[in-house]
Every structure is written in structure tokens, then in C-alpha cells.
Short mmCIF file of C-alpha atoms in Angstrom, two decimals:
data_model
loop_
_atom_site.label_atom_id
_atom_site.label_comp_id
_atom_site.label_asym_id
_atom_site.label_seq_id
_atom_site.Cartn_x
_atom_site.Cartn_y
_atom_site.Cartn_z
CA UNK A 1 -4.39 77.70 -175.50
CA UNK A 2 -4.09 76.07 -172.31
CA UNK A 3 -3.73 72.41 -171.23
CA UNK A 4 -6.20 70.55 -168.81
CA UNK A 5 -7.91 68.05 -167.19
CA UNK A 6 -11.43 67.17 -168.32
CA UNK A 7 -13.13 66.50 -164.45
CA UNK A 8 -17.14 66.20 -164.88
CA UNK A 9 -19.95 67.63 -166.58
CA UNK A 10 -22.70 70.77 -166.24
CA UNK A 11 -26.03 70.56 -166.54
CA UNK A 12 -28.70 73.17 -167.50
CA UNK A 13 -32.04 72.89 -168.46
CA UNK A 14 -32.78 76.69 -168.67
CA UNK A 15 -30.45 78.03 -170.93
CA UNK A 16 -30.29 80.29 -174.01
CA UNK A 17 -31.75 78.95 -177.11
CA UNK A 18 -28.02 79.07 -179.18
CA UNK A 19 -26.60 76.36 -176.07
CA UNK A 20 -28.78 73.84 -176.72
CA UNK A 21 -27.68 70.10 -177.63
CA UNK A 22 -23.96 71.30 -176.47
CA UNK A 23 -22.01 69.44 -174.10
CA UNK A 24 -20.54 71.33 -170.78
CA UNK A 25 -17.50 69.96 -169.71
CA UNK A 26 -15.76 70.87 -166.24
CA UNK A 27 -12.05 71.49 -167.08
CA UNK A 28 -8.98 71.41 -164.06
CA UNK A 29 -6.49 73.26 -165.60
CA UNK A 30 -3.16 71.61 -165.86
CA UNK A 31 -1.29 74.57 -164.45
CA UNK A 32 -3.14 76.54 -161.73
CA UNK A 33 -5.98 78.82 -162.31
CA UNK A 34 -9.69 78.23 -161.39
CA UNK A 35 -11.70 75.14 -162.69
CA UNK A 36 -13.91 76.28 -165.33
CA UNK A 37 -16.44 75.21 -167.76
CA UNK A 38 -15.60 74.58 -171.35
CA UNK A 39 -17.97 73.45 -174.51
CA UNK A 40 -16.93 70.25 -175.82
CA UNK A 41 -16.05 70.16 -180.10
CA UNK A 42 -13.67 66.80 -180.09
CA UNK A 43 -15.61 64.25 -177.82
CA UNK A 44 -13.52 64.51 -174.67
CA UNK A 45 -14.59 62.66 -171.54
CA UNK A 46 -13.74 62.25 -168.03
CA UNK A 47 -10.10 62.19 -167.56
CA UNK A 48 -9.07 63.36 -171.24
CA UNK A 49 -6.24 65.98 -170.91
CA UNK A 50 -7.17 68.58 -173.16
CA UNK A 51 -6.42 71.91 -175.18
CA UNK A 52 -8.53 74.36 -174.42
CA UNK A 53 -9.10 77.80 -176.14
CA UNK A 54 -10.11 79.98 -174.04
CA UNK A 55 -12.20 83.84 -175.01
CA UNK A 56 -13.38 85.30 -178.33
CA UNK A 57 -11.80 82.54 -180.32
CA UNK A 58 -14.08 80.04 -178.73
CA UNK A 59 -16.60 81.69 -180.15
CA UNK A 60 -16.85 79.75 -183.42
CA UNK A 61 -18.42 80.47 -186.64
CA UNK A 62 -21.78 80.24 -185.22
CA UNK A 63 -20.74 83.08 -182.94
CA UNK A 64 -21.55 80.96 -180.05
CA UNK A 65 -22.21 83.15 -176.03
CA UNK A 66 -19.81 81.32 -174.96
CA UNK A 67 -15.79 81.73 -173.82
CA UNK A 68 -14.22 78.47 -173.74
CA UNK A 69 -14.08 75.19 -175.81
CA UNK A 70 -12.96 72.12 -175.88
CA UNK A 71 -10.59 72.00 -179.51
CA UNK A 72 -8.41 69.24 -178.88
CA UNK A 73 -7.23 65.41 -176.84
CA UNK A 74 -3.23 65.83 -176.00
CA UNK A 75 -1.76 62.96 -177.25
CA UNK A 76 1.93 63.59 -175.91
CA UNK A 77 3.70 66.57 -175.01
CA UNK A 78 7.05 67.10 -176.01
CA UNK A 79 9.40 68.66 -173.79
CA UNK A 80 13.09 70.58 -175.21
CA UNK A 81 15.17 73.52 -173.84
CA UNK A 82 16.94 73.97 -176.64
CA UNK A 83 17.49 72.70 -180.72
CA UNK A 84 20.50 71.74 -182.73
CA UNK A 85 21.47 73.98 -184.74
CA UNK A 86 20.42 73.76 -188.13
CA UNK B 1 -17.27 79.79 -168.43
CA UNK B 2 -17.32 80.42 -165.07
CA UNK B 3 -19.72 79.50 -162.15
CA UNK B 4 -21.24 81.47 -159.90
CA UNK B 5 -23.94 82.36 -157.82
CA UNK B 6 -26.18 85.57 -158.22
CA UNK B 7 -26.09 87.51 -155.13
CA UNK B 8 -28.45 90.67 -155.94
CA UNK B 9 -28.64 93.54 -158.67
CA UNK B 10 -27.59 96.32 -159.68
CA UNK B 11 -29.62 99.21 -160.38
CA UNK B 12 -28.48 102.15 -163.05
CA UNK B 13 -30.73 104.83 -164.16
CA UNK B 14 -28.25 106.66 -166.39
CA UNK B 15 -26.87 104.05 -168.74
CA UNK B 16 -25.86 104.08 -172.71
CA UNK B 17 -28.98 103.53 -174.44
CA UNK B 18 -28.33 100.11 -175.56
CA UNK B 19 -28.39 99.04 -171.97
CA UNK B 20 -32.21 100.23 -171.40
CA UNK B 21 -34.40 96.88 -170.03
CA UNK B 22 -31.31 95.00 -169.13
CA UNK B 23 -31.16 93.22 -165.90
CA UNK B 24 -27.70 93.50 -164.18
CA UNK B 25 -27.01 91.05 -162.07
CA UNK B 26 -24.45 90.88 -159.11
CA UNK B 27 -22.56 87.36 -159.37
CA UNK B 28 -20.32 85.05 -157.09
CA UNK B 29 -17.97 83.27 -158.51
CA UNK B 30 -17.91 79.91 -156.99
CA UNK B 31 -14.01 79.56 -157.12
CA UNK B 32 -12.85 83.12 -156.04
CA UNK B 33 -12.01 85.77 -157.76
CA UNK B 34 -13.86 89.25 -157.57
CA UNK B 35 -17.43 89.74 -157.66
CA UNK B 36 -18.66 91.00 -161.18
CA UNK B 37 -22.03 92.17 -162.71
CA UNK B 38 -23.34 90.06 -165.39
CA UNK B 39 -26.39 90.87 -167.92
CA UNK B 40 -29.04 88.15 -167.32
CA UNK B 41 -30.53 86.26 -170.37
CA UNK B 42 -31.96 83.32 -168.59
CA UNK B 43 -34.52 84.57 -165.93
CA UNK B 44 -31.92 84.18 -163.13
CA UNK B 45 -32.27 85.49 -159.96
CA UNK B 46 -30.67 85.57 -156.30
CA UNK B 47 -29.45 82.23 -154.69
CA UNK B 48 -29.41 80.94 -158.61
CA UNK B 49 -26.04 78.67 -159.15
CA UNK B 50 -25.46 80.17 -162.82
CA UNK B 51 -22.84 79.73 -165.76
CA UNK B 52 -21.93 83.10 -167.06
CA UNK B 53 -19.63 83.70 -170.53
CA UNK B 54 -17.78 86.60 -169.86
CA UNK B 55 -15.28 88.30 -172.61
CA UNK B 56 -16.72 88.82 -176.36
CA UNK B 57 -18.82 85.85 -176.11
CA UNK B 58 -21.29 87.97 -173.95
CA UNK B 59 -22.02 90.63 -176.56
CA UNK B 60 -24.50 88.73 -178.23
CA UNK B 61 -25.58 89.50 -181.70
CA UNK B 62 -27.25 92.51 -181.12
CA UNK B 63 -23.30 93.56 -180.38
CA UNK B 64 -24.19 95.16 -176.88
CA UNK B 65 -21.66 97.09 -174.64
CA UNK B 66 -21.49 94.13 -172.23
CA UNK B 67 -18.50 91.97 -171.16
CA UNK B 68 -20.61 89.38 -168.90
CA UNK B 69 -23.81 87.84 -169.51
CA UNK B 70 -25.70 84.59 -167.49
CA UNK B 71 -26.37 82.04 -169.61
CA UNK B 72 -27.71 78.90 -168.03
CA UNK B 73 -28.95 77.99 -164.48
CA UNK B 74 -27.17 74.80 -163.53
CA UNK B 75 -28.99 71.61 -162.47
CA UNK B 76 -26.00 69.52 -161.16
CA UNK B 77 -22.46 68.90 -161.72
CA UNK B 78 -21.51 65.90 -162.73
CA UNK B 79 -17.58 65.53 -160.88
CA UNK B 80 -15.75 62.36 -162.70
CA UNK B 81 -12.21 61.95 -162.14
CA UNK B 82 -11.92 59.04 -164.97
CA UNK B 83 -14.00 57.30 -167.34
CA UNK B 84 -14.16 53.07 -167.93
CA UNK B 85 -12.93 52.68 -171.35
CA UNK B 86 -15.44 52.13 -174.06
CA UNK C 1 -18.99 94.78 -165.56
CA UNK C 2 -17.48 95.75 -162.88
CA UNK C 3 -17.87 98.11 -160.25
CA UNK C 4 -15.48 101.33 -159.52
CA UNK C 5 -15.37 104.64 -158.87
CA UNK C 6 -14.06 107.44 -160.82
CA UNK C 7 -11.00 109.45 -159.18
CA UNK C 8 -9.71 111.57 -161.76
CA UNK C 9 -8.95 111.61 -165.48
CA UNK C 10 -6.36 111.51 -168.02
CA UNK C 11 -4.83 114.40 -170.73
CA UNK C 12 -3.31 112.46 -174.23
CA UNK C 13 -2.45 116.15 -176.50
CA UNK C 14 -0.82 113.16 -178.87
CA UNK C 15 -3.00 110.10 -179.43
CA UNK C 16 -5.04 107.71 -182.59
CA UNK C 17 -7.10 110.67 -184.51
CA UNK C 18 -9.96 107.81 -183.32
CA UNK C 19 -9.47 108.75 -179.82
CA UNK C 20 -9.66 112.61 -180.47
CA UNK C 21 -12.96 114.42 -178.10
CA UNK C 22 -13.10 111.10 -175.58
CA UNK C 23 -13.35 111.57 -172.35
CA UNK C 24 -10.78 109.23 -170.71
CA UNK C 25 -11.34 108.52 -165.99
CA UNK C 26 -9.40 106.87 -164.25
CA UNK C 27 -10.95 104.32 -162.52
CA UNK C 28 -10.64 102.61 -159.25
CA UNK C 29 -11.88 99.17 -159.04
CA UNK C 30 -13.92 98.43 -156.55
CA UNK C 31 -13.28 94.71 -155.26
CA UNK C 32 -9.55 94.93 -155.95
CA UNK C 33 -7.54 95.20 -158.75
CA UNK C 34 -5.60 97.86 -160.52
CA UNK C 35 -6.98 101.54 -161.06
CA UNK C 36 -7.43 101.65 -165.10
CA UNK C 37 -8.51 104.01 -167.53
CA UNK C 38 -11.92 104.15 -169.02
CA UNK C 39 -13.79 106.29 -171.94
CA UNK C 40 -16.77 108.03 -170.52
CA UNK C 41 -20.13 107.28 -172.35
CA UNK C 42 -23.03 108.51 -169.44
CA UNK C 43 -21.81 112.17 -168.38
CA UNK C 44 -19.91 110.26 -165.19
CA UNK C 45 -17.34 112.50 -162.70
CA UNK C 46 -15.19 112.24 -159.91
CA UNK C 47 -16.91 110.63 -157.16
CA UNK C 48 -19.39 108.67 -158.82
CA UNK C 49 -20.15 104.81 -158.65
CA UNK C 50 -19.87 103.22 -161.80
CA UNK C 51 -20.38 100.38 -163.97
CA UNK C 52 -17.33 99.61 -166.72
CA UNK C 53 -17.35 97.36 -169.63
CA UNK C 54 -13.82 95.69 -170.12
CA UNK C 55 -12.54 94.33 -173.40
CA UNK C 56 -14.14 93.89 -176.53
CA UNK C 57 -17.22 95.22 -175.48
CA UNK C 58 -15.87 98.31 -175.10
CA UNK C 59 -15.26 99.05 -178.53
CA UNK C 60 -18.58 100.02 -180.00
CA UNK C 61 -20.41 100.42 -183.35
CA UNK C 62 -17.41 102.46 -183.87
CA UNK C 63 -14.94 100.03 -183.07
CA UNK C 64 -12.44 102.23 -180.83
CA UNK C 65 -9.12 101.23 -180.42
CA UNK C 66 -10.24 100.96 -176.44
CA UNK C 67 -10.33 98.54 -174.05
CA UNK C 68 -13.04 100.07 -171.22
CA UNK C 69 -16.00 101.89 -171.11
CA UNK C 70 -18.30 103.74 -168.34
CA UNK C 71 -21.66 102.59 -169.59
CA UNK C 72 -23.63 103.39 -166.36
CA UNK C 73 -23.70 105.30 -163.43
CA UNK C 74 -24.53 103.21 -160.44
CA UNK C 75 -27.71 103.97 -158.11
CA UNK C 76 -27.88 101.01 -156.06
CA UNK C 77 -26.63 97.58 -155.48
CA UNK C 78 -29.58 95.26 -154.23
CA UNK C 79 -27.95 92.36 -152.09
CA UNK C 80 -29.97 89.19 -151.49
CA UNK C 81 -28.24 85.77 -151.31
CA UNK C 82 -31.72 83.76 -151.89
CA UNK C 83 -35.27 84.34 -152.62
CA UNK C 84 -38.42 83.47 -152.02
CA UNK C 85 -40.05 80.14 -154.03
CA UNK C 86 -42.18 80.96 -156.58
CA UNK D 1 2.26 91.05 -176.81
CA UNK D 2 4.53 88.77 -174.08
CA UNK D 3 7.98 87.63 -174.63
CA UNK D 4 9.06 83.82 -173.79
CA UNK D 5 10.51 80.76 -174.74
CA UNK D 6 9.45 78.07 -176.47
CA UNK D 7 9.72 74.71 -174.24
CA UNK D 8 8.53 72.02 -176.57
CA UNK D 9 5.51 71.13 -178.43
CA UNK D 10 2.09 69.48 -178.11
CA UNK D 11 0.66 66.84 -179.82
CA UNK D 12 -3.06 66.38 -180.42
CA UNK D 13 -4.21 63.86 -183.25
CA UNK D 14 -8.22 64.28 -182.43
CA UNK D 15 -8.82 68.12 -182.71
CA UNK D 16 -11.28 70.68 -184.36
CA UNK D 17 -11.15 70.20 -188.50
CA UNK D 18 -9.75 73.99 -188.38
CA UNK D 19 -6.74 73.43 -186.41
CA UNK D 20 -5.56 70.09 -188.60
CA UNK D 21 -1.83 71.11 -189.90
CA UNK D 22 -1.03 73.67 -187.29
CA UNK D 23 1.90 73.13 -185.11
CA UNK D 24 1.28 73.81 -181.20
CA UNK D 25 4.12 75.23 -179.23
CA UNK D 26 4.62 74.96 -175.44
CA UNK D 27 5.80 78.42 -174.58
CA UNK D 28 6.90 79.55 -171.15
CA UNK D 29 5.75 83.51 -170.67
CA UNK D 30 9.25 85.50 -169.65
CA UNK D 31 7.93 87.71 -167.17
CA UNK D 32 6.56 85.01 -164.90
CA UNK D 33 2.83 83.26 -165.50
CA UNK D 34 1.97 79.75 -166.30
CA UNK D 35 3.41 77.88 -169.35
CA UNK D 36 0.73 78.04 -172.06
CA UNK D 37 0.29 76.57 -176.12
CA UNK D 38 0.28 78.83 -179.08
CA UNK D 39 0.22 78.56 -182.41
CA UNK D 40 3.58 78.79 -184.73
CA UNK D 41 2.88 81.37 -187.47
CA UNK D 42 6.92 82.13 -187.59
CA UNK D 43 8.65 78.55 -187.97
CA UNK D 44 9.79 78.86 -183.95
CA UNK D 45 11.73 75.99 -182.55
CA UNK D 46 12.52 74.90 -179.31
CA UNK D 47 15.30 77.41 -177.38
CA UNK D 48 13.41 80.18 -179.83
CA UNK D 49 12.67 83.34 -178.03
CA UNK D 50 9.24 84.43 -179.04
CA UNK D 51 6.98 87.40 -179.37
CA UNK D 52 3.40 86.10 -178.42
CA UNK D 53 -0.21 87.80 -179.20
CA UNK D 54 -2.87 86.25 -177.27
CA UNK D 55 -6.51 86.52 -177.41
CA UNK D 56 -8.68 87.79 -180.20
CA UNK D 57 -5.66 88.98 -182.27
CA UNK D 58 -4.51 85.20 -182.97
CA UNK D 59 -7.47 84.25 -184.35
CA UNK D 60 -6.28 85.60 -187.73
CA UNK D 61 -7.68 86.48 -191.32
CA UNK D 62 -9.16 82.64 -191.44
CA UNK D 63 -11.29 82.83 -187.68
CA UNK D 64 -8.94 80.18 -186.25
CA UNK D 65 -10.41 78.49 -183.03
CA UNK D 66 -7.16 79.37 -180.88
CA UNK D 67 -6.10 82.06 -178.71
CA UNK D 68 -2.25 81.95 -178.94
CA UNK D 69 -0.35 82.83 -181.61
CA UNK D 70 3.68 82.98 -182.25
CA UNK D 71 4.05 86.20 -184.43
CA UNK D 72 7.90 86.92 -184.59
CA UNK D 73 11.35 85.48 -183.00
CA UNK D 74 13.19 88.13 -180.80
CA UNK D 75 16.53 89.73 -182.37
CA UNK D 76 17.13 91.89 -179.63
CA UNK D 77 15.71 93.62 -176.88
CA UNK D 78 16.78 97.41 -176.18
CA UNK D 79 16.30 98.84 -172.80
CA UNK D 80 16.62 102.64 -172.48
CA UNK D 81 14.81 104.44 -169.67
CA UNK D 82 14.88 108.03 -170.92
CA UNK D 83 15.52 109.24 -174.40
CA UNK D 84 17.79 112.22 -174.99
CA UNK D 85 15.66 115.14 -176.08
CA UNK D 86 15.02 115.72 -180.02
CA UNK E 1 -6.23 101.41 -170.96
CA UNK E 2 -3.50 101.34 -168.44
CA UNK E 3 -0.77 103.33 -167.93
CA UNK E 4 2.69 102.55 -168.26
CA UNK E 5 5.83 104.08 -168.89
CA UNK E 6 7.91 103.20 -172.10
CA UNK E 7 11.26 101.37 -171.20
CA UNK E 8 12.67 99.84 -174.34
CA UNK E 9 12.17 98.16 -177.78
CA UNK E 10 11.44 95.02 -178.87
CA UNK E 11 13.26 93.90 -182.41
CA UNK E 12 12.22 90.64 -184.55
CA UNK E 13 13.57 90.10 -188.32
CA UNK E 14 11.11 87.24 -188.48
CA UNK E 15 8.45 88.23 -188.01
CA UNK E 16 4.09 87.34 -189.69
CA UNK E 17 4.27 89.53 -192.85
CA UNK E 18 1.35 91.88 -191.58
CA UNK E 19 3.88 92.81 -188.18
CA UNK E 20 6.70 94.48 -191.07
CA UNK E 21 7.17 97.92 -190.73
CA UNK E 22 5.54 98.35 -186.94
CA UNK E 23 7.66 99.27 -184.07
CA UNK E 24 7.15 96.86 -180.66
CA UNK E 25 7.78 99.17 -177.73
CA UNK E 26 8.59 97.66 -174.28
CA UNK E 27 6.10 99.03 -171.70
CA UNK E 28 6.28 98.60 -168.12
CA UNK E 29 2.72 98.85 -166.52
CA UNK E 30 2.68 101.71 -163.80
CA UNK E 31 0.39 99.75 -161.35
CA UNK E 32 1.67 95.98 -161.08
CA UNK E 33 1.65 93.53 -163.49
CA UNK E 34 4.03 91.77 -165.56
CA UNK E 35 6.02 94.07 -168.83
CA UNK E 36 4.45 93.25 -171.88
CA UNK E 37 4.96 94.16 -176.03
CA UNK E 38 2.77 96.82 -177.64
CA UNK E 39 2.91 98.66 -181.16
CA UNK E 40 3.27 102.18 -181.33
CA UNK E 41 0.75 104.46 -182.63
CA UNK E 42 1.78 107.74 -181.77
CA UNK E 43 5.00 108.08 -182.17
CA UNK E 44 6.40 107.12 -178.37
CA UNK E 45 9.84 106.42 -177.23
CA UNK E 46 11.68 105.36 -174.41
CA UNK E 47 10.96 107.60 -171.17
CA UNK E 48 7.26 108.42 -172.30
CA UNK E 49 4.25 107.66 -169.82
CA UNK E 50 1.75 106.16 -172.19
CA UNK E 51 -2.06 105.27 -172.56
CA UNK E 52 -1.95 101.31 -174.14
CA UNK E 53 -4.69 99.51 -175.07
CA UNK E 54 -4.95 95.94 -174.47
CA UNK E 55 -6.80 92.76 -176.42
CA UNK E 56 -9.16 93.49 -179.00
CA UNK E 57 -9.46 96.88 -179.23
CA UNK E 58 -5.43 96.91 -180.23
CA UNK E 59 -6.30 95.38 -183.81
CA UNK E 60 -7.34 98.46 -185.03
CA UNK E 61 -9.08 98.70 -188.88
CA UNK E 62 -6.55 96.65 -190.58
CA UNK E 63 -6.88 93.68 -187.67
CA UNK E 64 -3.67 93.09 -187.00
CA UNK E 65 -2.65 90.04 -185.23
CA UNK E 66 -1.38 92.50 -182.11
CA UNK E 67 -2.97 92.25 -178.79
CA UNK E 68 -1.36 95.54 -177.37
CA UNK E 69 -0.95 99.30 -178.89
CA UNK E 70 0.38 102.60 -177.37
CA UNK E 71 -2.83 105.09 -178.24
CA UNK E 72 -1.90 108.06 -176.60
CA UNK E 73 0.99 109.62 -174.70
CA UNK E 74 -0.26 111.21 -171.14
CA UNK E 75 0.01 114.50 -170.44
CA UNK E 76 -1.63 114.89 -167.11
CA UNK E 77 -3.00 112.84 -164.48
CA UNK E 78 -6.16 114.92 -162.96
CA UNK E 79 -6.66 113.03 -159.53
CA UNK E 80 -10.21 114.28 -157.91
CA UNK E 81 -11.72 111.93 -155.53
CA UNK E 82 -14.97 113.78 -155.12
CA UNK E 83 -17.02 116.57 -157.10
CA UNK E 84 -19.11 119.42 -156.12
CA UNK E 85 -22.71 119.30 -157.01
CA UNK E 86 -23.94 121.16 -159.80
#
């Protein structure tokens, strides 16, 4: 998955009948690449750094047309090179 | 999914048989990357600013041969850096 | 899809029993990228212009272990950046 | 699949009902290409050397909404350029 | 597919229970792009110039959670930029 910026909203009327009622959401991603647009599952707004799955498993089990989605809000990111041993 | 503006067609007389009365359209990404052709389900045509699913998503469920397909015609993006808190 | 043209092809003696009476081009993209391979599904030959389906699309009701298809043979690329109103 | 390391983990307490128990890694691709988030199916750690599958193949036998998955820690890697003939 | 030449082997002990018993071959693409992981299928080794598919189409009947497989082993490239009519 990748990590992101949540940075606006799409809108389209004319659209195909399975995208209707879902929420477009305009996603920076955190680490290069192209902006993109993503459907929203968790609620995410303006500003929420998010995780983002990206291709067929965005898909869903309604077997959405789409190829990204919203799935999660980062709460913290933990950073570590290396682990004690065990 | 990506945006992008349609840009023409492309016309194929000898095609697999599950492409027959498809409309390919020629589309512009709006944040580079390569031109691509993209099946229209939407009525789209050129000037249109258009979201397209590309990957798996744009099979659909009749399952065609397809790896890009317009799905909306966008009205306006909405840019928000940050939201007030609720 | 994307555009490319076909430059050649590719002999596999030892391959998946799947794979056995393809028909596998090699393809040269044609807005950049790297020349891949693609199964041939219209008849196409060196020299043509042709339309390839990347990824899962490629697959099939017979779900190949492939990853790109030749599903047309291009005739003509209409270019128009904006039309008329309705 | 891509070889990397694992750099940390992410932590997201609002996600999709699907992905509630999972642990996300932070995993930095070997070979150059941005840091990304996958899925542990292997009980990696942080300093781990990991095999990665991306895409449709992470999804797994239960659909998963995620397109990362950590599928084995790296033993070894042998590099021979030629193999003595048979 | 792409083509790439076989340079190594990748082993993991611990590995997702479905991955036991496959052999991870090192491949390095032959036009650009980063070395990646792919399962054999044919019986390649080190040295071999090799036909790989990538993503979904490398999941093969028994959907393995594998996003790259060696399918064939080339033969012969067949470059022809241009064909006589028929």
C-alpha cells in the first residue's frame, strides 16, 4: 500500500451507474509519484494522511471499476533499522 | 484513478470479438505520463476532463480484454490542503 | 491500451503446456517505454500498428499465465483536443 | 517478487473492517523505488530482509483489500551468471 | 512478458506455506528496470534468457500469492521491422 496525503475532492455527475453515492478523494502521495484519485472506505478528509491500496485489490467485493481506495487514517508511523535480537 | 483529458480516438477494424462496438478513446493524462487508450463507458468525448480506472478494475463484469476504461466526466476539483476540525 | 508496433517475435521450444501454439511479438511501445512481449489474438505482423492490453486483462476466459495481448490492429488515430457544443 | 528491508511499521486505528488485526510493514524496495507498506504474512521484523509480492497476488485466499504482501524472509541470495552445462 | 536473463536464486526457509517447494529465480530484465523475484516454471537456471510474466497472470490455477513466473525459456529473437504484403 502506499502512504499519502488526502488534498481535495472530484466531482462527477455523469458517471457509471456502480460509482454512484461514492466519495472521490484527491490523494498527494507521500513519496513521489503523480496525484491521483482514490475512493474513500474510512471517512478521510482534507489533510488525513492515508493508506492507500492501490489496483485489483481496490476492487472490493462489489467488484467495484475502480483502482484505488482509501482503506485506512495513519495514526503514527514507526520508524527502526534494525531489532534486538530475540 | 487517474485524470485526464480525451484527446481523439482510435479506430480498429480488426479487433478480438469482444471488442466489437467499443469506443476507444485516446486520453491525456493531466499529470504526465504517456498517452494511453481507454474504453469509454460514460459518453465522453474530445476536450472531456475524465477519470479513467485503469488495471483490473477496467474489465468490467462482462470480463473484457481491456486494461483502461473512462468512467466519469469531472465537474470540478475540489483542492483542500486541511480541514477545520469537527 | 496502448499503442506499439510489432518488430519481431519470440521462439520458447520449453515453456507452461498453457502457452503451447501462442503466438508471442515483440512489441515496441509507442510513446516510450520498454519493447515487451505480447500474445497475438488479431492475425497482427511485423510492421503493423497495434493496440495491446497489459495486465490482467490479458489473461482471458482462459486465464493465461500472460501479461499482454494484441487485441487490435490499428487503422487510425483521430486527434481532436475539443469539440463542437452540442 | 522485490527484495527489501523492512524499516518500521504503520499504525492505522480507523481502517476497512477486513484489514482489523493485520500488521503493516514499512518496507524499503532493494533495488531502488519508493518506500512502500505491505502486509506481514511471515512474522518479519524490523532489520528483516524480505521477499515482497505486490499487486493482485497479495490479495490472498480471503480477497484482502491490500496490495502488498510479505511472503518469506531472505536466507540467502545466490548469484551465478552462467551455469556449467548438464 | 519481458525478457530477462536468469542471474541467481533467491532462498527463504520462512516462507507463506503455499511458497514451499517453489524455486525463486533472480532475473535481471534485459531492457531497464530494476531485478526482481520470479518462480520457475520451466525448469530455468542461471545463464538462461527467459520469457517472465508479471502481476496477475503469474498466479497461475492454484493462485499463488506470486506476482512474477519464468513461462518460457527463449530460443530466438526474430527482429523484422516491416513485412511484405500478401
Amino acid at each position: 500500500m502506499q502512504l499519502g496525503f488526502v488534498t481535495g475532492a472530484v466531482w462527477a455527475t455523469r458517471k457509471m451507474p456502480q460509482l454512484v453515492g461514492l466519495i472521490f478523494l484527491l490523494v498527494e502521495p507521500e513519496n513521489g509519484g503523480d496525484p491521483f484519485v482514490a475512493v474513500d472506505s474510512v471517512g478521510a478528509g482534507p489533510g488525513d494522511r492515508v493508506l492507500v491500496t492501490r489496483g485489483s485489490g481496490a476492487k472490493g467485493t462489489e467488484n467495484l471499476p475502480i483502482d484505488a481506495r482509501v482503506v485506512g487514517i495513519v495514526d503514527m508511523i514507526e520508524r527502526r533499522e534494525s531489532h534486538v535480537s530475540e
